[in-house]
Coordinates of N, CA and C and ligand atoms in Angstrom, one line a residue:
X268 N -6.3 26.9 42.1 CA -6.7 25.5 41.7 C -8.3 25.3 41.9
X269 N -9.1 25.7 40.6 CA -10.5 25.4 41.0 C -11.3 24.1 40.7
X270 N -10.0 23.5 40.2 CA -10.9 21.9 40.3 C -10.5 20.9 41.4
X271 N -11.1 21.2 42.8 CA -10.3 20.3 43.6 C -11.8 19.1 43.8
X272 N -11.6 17.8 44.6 CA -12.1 17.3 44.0 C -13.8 17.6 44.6
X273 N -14.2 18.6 45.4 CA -15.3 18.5 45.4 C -16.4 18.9 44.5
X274 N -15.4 19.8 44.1 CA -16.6 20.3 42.5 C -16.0 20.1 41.6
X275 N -15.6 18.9 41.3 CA -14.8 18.7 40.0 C -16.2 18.4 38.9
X276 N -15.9 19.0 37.7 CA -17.1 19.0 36.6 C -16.2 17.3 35.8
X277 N -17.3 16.6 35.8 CA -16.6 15.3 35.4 C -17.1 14.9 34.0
X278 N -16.7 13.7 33.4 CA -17.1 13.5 31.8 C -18.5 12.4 32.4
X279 N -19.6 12.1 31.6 CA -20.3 11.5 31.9 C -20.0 10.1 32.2
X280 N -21.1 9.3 33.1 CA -20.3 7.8 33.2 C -20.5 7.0 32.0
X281 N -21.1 7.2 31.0 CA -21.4 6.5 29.7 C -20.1 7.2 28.7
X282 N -19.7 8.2 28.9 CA -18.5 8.7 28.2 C -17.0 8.0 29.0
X283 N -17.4 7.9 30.3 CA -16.0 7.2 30.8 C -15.8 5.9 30.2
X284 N -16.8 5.1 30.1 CA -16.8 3.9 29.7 C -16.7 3.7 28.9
X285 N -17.2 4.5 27.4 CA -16.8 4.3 26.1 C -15.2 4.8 25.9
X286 N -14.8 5.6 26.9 CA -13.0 5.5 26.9 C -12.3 5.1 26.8
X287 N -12.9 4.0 28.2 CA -12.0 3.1 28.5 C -11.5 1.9 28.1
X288 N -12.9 1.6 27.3 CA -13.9 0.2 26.8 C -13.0 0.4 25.5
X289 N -12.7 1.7 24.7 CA -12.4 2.0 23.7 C -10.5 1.7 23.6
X290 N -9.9 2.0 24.4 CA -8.7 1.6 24.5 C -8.5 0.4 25.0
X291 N -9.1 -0.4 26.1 CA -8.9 -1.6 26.0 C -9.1 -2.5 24.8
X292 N -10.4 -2.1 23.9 CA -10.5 -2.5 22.2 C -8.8 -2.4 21.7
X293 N -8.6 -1.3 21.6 CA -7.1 -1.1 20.8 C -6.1 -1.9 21.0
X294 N -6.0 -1.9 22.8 CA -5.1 -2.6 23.1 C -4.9 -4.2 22.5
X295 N -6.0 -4.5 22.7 CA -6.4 -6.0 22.5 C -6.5 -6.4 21.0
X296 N -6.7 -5.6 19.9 CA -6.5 -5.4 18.8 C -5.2 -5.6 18.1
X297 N -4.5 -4.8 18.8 CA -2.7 -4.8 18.5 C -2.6 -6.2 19.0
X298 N -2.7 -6.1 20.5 CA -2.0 -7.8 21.0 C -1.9 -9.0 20.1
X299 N -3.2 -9.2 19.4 CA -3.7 -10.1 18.5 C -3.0 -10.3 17.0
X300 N -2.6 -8.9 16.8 CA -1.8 -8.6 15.4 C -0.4 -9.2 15.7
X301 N -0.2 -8.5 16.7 CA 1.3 -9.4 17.7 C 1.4 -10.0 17.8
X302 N 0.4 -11.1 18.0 CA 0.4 -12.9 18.6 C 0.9 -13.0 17.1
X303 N -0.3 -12.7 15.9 CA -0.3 -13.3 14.8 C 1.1 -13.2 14.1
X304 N 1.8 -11.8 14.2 CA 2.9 -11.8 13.6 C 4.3 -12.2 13.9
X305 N 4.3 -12.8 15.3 CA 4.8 -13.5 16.2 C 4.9 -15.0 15.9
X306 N 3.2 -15.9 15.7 CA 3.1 -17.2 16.1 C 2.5 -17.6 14.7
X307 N 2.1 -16.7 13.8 CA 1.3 -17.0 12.7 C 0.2 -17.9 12.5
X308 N -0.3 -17.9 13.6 CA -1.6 -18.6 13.8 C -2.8 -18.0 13.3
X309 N -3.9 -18.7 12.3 CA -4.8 -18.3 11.7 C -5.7 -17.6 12.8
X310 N -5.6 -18.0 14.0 CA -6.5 -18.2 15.4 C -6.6 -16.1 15.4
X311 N -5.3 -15.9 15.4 CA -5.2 -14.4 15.8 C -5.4 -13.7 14.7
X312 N -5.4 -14.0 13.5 CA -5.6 -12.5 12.6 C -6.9 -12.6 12.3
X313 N -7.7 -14.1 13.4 CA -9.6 -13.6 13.0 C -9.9 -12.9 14.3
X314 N -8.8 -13.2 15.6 CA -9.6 -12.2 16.9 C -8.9 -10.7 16.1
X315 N -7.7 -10.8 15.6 CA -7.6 -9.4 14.9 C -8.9 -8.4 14.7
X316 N -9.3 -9.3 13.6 CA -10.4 -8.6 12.8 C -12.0 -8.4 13.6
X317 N -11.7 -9.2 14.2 CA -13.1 -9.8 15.1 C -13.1 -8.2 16.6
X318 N -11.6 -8.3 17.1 CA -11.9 -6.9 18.1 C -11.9 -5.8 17.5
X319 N -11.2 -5.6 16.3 CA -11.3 -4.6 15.2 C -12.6 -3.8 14.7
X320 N -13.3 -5.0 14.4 CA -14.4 -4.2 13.8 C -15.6 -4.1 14.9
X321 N -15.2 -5.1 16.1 CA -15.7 -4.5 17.9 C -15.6 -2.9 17.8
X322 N -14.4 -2.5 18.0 CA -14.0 -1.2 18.2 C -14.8 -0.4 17.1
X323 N -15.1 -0.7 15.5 CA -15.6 0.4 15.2 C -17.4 0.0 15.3
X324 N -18.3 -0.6 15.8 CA -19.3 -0.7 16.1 C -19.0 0.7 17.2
X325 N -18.1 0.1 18.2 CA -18.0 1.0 19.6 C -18.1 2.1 19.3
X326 N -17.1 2.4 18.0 CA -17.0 3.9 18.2 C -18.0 4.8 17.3
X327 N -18.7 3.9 16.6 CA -19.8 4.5 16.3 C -20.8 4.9 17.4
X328 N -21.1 3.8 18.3 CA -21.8 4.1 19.1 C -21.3 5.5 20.1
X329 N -20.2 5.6 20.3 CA -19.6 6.6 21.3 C -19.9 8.0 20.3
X330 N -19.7 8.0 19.1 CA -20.0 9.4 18.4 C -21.0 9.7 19.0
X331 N -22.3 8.6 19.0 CA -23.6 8.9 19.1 C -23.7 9.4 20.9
X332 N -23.5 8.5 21.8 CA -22.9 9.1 22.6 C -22.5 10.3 23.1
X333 N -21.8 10.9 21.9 CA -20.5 12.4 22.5 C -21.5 13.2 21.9
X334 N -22.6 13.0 21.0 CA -23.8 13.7 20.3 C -24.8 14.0 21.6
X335 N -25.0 13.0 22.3 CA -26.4 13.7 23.4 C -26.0 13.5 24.3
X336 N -24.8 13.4 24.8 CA -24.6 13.7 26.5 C -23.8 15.1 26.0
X337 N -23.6 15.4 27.6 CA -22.5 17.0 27.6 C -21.5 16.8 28.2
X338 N -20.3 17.3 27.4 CA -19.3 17.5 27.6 C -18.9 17.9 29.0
X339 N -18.2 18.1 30.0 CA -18.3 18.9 30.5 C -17.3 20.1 30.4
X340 N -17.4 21.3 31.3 CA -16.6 22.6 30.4 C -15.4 22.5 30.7
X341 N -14.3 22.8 29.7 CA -12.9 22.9 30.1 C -12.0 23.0 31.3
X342 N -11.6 22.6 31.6 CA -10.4 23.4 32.6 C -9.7 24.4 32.0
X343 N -9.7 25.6 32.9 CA -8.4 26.5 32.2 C -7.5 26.2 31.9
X344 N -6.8 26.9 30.5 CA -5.4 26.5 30.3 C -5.7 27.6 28.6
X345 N -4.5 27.7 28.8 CA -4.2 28.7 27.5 C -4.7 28.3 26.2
X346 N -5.2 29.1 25.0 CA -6.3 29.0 24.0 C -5.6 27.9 22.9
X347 N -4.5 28.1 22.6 CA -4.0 27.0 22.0 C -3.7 26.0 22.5
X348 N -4.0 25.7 23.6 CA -3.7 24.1 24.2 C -5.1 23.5 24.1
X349 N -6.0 24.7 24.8 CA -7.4 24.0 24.4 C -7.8 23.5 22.9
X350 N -7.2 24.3 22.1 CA -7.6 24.0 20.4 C -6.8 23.0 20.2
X351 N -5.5 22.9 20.7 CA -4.5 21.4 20.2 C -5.6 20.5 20.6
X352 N -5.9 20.2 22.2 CA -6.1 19.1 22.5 C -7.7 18.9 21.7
X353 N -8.7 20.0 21.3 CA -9.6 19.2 20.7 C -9.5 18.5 19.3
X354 N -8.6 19.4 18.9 CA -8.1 19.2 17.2 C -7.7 17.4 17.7
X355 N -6.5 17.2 18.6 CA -6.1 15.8 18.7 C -7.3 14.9 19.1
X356 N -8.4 15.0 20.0 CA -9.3 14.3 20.5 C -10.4 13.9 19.1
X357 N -10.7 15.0 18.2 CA -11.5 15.0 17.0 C -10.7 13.7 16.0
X358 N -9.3 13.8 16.1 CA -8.2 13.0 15.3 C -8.4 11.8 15.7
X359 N -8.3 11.6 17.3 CA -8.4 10.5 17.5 C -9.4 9.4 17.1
X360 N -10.7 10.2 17.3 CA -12.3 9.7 17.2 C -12.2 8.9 15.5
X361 N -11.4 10.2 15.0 CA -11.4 9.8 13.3 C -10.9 8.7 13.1
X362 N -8.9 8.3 13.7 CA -8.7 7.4 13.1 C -8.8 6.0 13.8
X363 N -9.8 5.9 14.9 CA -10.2 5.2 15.4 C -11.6 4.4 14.8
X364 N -12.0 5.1 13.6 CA -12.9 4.6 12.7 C -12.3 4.6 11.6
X365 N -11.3 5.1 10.9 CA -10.9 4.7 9.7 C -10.2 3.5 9.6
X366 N -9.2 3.5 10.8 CA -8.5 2.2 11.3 C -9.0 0.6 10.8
X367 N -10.0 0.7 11.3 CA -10.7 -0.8 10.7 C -11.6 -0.8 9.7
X368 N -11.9 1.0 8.9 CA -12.6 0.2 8.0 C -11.4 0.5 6.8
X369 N -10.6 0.9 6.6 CA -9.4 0.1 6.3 C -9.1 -1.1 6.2
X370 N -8.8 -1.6 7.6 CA -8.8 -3.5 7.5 C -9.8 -3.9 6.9
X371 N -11.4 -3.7 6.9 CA -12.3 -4.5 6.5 C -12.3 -4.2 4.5
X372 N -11.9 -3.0 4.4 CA -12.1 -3.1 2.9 C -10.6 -3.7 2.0
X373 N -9.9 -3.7 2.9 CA -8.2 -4.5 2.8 C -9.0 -6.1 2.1
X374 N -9.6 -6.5 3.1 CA -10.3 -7.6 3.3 C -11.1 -7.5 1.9
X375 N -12.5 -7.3 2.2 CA -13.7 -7.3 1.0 C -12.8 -7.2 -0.2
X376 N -11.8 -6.2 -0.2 CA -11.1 -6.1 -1.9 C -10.5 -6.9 -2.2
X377 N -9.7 -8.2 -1.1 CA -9.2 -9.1 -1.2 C -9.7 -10.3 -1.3
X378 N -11.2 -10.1 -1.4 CA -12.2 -11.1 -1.9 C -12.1 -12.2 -0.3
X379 N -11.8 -11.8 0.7 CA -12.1 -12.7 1.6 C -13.2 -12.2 2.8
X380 N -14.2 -12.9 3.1 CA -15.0 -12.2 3.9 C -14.6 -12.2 5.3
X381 N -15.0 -11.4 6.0 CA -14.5 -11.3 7.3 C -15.5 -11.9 8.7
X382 N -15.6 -12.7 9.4 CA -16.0 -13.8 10.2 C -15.4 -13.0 11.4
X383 N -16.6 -12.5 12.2 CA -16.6 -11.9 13.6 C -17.1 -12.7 14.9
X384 N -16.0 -13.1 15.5 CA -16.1 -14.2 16.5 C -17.0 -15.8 16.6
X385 N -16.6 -15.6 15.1 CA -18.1 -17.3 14.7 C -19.0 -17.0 14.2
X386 N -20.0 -15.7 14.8 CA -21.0 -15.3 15.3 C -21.7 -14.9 13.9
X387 N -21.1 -14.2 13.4 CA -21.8 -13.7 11.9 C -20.8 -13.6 10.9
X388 N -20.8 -13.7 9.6 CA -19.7 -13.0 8.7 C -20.1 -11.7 7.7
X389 N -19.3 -10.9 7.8 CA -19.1 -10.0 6.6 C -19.0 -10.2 5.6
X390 N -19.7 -10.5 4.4 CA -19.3 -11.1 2.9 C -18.5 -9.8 2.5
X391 N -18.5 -10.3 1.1 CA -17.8 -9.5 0.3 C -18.5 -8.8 -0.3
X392 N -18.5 -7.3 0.1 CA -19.6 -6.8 -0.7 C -19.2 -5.6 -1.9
X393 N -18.2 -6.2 -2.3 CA -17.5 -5.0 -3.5 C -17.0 -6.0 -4.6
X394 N -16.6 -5.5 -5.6 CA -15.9 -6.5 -6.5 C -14.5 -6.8 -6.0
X395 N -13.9 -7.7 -5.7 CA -12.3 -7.5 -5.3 C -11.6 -7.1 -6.2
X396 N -10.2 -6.5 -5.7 CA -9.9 -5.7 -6.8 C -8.3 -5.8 -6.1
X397 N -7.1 -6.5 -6.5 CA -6.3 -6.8 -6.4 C -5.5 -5.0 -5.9
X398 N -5.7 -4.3 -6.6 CA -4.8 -2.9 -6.7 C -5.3 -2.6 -5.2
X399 N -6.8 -2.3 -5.3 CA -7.6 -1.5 -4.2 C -6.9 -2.0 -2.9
X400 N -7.4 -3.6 -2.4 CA -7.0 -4.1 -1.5 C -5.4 -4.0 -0.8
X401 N -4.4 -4.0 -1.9 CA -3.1 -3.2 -1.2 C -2.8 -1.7 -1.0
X402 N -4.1 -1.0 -1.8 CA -4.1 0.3 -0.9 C -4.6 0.6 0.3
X403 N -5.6 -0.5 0.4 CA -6.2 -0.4 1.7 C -5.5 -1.0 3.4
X404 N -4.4 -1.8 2.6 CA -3.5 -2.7 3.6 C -2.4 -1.6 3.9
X405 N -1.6 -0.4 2.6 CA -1.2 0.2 2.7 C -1.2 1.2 3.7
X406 N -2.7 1.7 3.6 CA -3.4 3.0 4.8 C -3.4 2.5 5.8
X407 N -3.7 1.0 5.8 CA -4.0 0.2 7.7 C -2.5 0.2 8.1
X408 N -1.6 -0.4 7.8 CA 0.0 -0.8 8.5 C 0.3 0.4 8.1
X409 N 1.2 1.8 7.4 CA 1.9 2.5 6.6 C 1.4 3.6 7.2
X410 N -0.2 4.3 7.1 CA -0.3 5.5 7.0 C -1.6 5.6 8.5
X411 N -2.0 5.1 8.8 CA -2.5 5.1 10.2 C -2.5 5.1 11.1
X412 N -1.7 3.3 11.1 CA -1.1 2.9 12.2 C -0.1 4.1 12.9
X413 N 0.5 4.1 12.2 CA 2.1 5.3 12.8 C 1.4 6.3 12.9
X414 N 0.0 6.8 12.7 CA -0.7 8.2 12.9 C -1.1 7.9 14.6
X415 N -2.1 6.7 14.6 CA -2.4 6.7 15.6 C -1.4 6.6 16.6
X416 N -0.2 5.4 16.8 CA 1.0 5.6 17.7 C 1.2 7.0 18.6
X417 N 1.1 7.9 17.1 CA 1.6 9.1 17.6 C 1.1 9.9 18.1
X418 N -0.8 10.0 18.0 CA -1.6 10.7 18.4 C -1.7 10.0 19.9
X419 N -1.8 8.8 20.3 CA -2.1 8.0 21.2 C -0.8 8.5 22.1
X420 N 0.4 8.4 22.1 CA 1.7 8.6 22.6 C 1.3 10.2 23.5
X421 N 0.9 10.8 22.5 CA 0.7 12.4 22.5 C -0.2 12.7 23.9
X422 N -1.7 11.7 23.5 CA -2.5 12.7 24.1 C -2.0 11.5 25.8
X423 N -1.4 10.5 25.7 CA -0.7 9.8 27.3 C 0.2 11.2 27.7
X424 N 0.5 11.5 27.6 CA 1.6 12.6 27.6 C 1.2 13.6 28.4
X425 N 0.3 14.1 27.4 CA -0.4 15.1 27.8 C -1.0 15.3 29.2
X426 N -2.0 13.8 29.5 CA -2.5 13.2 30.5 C -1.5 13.5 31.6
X427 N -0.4 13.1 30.8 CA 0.9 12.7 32.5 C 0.9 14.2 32.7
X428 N 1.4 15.1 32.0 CA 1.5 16.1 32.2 C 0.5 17.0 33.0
X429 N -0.6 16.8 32.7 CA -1.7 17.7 33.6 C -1.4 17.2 34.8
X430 N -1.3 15.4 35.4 CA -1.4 15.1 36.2 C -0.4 15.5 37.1
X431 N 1.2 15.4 36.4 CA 2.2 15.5 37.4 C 2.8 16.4 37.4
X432 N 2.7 17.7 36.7 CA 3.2 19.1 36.2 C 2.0 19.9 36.7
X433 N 1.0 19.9 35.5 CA 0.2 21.1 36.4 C -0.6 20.4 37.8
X434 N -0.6 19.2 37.7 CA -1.2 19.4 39.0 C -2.9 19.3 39.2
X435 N -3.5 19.7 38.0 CA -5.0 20.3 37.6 C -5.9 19.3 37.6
X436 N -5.5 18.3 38.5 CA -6.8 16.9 38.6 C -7.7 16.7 37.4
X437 N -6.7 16.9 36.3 CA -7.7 16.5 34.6 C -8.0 14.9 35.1
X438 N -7.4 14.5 35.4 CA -7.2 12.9 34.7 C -8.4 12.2 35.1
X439 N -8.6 13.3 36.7 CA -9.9 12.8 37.4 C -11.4 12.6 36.5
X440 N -11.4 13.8 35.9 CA -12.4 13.8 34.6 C -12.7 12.4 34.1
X441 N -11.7 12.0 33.9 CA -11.8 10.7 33.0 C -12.0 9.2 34.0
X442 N -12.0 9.2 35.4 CA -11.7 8.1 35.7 C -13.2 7.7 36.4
Ligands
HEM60 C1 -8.8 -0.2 15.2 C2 -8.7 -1.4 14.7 C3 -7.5 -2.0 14.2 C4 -6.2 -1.8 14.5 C5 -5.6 -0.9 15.6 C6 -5.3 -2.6 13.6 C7 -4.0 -2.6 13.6 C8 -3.2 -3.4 12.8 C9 -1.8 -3.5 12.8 C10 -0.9 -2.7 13.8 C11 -1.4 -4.3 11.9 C12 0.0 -4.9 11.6 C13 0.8 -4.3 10.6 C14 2.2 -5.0 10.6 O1 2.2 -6.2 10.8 O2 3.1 -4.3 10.4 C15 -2.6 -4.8 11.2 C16 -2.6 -5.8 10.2 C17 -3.7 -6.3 9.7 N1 -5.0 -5.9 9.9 FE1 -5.6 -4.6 11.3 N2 -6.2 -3.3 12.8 C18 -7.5 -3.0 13.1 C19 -8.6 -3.5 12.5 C20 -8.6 -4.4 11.5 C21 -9.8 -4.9 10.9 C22 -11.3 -4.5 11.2 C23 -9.4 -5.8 9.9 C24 -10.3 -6.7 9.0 C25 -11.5 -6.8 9.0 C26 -8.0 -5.9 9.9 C27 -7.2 -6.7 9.1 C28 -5.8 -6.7 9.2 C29 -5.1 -7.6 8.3 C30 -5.6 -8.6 7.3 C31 -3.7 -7.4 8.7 C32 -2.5 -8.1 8.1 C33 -2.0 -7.3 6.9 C34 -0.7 -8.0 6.4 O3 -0.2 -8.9 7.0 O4 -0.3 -7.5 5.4 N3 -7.5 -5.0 10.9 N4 -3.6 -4.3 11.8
HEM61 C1 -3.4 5.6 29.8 C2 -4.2 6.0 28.8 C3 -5.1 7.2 28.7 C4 -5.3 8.2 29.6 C5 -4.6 8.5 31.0 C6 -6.3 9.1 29.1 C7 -6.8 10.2 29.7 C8 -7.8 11.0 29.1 C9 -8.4 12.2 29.8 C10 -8.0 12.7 31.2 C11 -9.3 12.7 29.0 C12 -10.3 13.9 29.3 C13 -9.6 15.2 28.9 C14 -10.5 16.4 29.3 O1 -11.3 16.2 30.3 O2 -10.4 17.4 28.7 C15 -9.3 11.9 27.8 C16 -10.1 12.2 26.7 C17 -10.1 11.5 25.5 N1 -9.3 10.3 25.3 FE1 -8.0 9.5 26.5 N2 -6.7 8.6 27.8 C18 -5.9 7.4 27.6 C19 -6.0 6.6 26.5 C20 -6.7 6.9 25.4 C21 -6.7 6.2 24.2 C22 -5.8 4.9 24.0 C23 -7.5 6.8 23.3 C24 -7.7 6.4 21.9 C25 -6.8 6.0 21.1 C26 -8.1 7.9 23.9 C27 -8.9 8.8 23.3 C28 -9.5 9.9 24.0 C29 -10.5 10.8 23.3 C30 -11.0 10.7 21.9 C31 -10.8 11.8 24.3 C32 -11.8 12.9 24.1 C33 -13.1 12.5 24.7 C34 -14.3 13.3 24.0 O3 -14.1 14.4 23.6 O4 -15.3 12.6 23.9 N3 -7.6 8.0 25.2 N4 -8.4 10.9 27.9

């Protein structure tokens, strides 16, 4: 066991934070879609949109982020686990930015602009287009959402598993 915790190689603290900052976005994202589809209040499908496109500012900013900080080096573990989990980590980053601009062009093609916490609005910057905008609602609820679920499900899993199976103080990395 060579990561015990005195030399544990950790993720940066600007990378912990866009982690964590990053899934409490998500969380808080869904809740909102929930209230709304729950209570149908106008109130929630604008914090919808409003933590939504929070999250893809964020995760723009975290690409930039994962660009000039360093990684730190792997923990052992067999060559295909290391290739799954980056293949799933690269997935994640992806549909963590397609996710809302999805929603937002759902939106613009639906000719409605989008209004981020009061603060500023998103006009419409495309011609609306009745077809486009239900394929774009299609890929947000249909083909995404159930991507991410499953990628997100996965890599908690995973997490438990280093922690409570191997044992290998990953999780520490992250916290
Ligand atoms: C990562 C960010 C986002 C996540 C995880 C997310 C997730 C979801 C989910 C789970 C639904 C519900 C589907 C259902 O009720 O079955 C939904 C619906 C919706 N989302 Fe998002 N969303 C995000 C970003 C956005 C953004 C940025 C916008 C618009 C600017 C948006 C606009 C909408 C709209 C209008 C609906 C309702 C669609 C309908 O009722 O047909 N979403 N979203
Ligand atoms: C309870 C929830 C979570 C736990 C325990 C957790 C744990 C971890 C750990 C330990 C790592 C580092 C792996 C390593 O050092 O090799 C990691 C990385 C990562 N996690 Fe999570 N995570 C959680 C939730 C999420 C969520 C909700 C997302 C996004 C949907 C996410 C996206 C990522 C990504 C993209 C990386 C790779 C970081 C990079 O390469 O920059 N995580 N997570």
């Amino acid at each position: 066991m060579s990561n015990t915790s005195s030399h544990l190689s950790k993720w940066s603290v600007s990378s912990r934070i866009f982690h964590w900052i990053s899934a409490v976005l998500l969380l808080v994202t869904w809740v909102m879609i929930f209230l709304y589809d729950n209570l149908d209040s106008n109130l929630y499908i604008g914090l919808h949109k409003s933590f939504g496109i929070s999250l893809l500012f964020w995760m723009i900013a975290r690409v930039i982020n994962r660009a000039v900080t360093k990684a730190p080096p792997p923990i052992s573990m067999p060559k295909w686990q290391l290739l799954l989990s980056q293949l799933s980590h690269f997935g994640l980053y992806a549909l963590l930015i397609a996710m809302p601009m999805a929603g937002l062009l759902m939106s613009v093609y639906g000719g409605r602009p989008v209004d981020i916490f009061g603060l500023f609005q998103i006009s419409v910057f495309v011609t609306p287009d009745r077809d486009l905008a239900r394929f774009y609602n299609d890929l947000h609820t249909d083909i995404i959402w159930p991507t991410i679920i499953a990628f997100t499900l996965i890599h908690i899993a995973a997490a438990l598993y280093h922690q409570f199976v191997k044992k290998d103080n990953l999780m520490a990395r992250m916290k």
